[in-house]
Coordinates of C-alpha atoms in Angstrom, one line a residue:
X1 CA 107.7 -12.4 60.3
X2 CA 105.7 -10.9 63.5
X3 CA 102.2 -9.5 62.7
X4 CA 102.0 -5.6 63.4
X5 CA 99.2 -4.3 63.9
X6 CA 96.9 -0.5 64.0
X7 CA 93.9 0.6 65.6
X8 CA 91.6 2.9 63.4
X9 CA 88.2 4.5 64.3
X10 CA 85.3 3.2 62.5
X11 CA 81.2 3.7 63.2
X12 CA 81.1 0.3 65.0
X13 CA 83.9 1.5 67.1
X14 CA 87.4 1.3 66.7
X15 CA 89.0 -1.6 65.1
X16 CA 92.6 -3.4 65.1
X17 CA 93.7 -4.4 62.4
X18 CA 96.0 -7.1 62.4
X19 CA 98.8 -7.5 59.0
X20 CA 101.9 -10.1 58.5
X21 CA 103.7 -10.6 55.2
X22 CA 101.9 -7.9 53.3
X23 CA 98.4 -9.1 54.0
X24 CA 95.2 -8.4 56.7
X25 CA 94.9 -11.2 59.0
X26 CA 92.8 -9.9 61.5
X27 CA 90.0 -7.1 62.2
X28 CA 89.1 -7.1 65.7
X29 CA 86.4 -4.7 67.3
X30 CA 87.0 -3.8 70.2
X31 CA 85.0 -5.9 71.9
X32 CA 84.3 -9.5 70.9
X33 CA 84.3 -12.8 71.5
X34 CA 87.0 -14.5 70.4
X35 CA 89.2 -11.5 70.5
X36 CA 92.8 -12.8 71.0
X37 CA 95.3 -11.1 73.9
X38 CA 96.5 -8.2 73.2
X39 CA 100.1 -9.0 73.4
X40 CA 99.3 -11.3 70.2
X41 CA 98.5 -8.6 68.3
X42 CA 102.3 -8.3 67.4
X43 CA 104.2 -4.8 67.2
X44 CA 102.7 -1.4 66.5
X45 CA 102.7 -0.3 62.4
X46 CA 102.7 2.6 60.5
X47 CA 99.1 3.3 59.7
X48 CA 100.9 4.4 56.2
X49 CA 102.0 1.5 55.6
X50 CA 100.7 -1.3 53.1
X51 CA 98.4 -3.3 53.9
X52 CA 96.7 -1.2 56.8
X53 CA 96.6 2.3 54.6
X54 CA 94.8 0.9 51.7
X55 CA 92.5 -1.5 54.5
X56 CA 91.5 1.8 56.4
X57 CA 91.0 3.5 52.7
X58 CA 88.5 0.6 51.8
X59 CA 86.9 1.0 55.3
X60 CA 86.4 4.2 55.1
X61 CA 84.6 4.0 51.5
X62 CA 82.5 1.2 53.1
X63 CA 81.3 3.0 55.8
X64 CA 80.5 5.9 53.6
X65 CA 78.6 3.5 51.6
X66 CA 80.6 3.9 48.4
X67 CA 82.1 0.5 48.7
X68 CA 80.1 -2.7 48.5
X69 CA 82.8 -5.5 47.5
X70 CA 86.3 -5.7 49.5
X71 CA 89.6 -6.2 47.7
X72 CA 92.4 -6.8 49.4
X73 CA 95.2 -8.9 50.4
X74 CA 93.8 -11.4 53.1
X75 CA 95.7 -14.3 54.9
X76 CA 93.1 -16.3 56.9
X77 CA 94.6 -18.1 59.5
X78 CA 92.2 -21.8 60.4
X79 CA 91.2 -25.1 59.7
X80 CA 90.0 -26.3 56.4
X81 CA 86.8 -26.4 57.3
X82 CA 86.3 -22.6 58.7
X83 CA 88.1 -21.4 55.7
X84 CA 85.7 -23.2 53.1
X85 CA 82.8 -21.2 55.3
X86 CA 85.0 -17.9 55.5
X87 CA 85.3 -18.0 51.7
X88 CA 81.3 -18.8 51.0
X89 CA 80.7 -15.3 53.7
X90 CA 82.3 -13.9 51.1
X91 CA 79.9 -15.0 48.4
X92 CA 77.3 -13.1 50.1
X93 CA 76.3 -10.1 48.4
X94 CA 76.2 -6.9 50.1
X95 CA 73.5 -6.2 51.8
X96 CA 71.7 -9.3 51.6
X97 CA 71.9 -12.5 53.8
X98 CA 72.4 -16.1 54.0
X99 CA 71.3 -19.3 57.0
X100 CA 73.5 -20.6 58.7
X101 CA 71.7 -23.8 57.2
X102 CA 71.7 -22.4 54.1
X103 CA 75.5 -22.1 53.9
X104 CA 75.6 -25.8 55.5
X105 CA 74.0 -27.0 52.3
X106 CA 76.0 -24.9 50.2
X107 CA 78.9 -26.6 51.5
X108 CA 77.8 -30.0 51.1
X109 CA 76.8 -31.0 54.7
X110 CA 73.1 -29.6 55.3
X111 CA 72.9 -31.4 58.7
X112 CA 76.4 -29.1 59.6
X113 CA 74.6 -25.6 60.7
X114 CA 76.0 -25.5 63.9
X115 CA 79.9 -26.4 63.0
X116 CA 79.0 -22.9 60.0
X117 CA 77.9 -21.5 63.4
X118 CA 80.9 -22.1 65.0
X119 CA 83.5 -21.8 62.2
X120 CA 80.9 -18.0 61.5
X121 CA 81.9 -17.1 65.4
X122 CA 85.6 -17.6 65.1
X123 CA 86.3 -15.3 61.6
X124 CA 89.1 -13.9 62.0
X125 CA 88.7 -10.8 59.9
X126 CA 84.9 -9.6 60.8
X127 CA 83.5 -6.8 58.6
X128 CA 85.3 -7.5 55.3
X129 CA 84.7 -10.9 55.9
X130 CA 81.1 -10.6 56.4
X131 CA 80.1 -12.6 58.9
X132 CA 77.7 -10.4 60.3
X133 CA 75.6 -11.4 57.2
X134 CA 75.1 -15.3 58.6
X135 CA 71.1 -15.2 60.4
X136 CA 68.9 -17.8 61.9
X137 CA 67.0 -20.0 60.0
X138 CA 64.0 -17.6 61.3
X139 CA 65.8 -14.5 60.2
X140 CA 66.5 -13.6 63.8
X141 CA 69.8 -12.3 64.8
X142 CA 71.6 -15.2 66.4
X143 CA 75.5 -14.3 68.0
X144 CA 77.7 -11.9 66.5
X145 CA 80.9 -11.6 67.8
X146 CA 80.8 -7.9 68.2
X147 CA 77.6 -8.0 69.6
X148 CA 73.9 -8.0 68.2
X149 CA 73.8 -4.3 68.3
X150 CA 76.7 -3.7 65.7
X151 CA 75.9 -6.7 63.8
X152 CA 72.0 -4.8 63.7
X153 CA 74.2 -2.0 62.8
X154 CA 76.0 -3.6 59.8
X155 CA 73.2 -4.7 58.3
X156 CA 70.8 -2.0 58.4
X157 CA 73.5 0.0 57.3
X158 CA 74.0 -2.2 54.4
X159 CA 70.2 -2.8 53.7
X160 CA 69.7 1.6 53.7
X161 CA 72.7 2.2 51.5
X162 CA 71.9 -1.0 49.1
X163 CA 68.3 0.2 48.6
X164 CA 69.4 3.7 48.2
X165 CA 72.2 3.0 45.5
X166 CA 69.9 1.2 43.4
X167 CA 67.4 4.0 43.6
X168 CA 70.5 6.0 42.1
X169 CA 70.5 3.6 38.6

């Protein structure tokens, strides 16, 4: 079956969201490294449609920061090794962050930072995968994909909204 895919607006800019057999395999900002060709993207969808109404739903309450965890149908599409890291990204509670040697050792391999790094970069679903949550081992903001700005974004956003909902209980 050929992916279809939307576009919907979002405070980082606006987002494509890539779906085949029922489940999200991409979110792509609008500009990023690693951003496939457009033509890959597969056919236009119904924004209605499952998976993409309930993805934008989710979004939305994320950016509105009433959503902290992501549950939805994913299909990530990569080698063994960047799925092992794409599934510990999403170990990392919201809005906190983890090394990219720190996930290394997680993984079994502390001297494997830069293949994290690497696998990190090429996440095919960025946001609800949170790669954006992956620093230096300094704590400076190393590459995002979508650029240091949004990634600066994502995470202040997440640090604000985090401090503030625990201020709530």
């Amino acid at each position: 079956m050929n992916p279809t895919h939307v576009v919907v607006d979002s405070p980082v800019g606006p987002l494509t969201l890539m779906a085949q057999e029922g489940a999200l395999c991409a979110l792509y900002m609008e500009v990023q490294r690693h951003r496939p060709p457009a033509e890959t993207f597969g056919v236009p969808g119904d924004p209605h449609d499952e998976p993409f109404a309930t993805v934008a739903e989710q979004l939305s309450a994320y950016f509105a920061g009433e959503l902290t965890k992501f549950d939805l149908p994913l299909t990530l599409n990569g080698t063994p090794f960047q799925k092992r890291v794409w599934s510990l990204l999403q170990e990392i509670p919201y809005g906190e962050t983890a090394t990219y040697g720190e996930l290394a050792a997680e993984l079994g391999k502390p001297s494997a930072s830069r293949a994290v790094g690497l696998a990190n970069g090429r996440n095919p679903i960025g946001v609800i995968v949170p790669c954006h949550r992956v620093i230096g081992s300094t704590g400076g903001l190393t590459g995002y994909g979508g650029g240091l700005d949004r990634k600066r974004y994502l995470l202040d956003f997440e640090r604000e909204t985090s401090t503030t909902q625990h201020a709530l209980f």
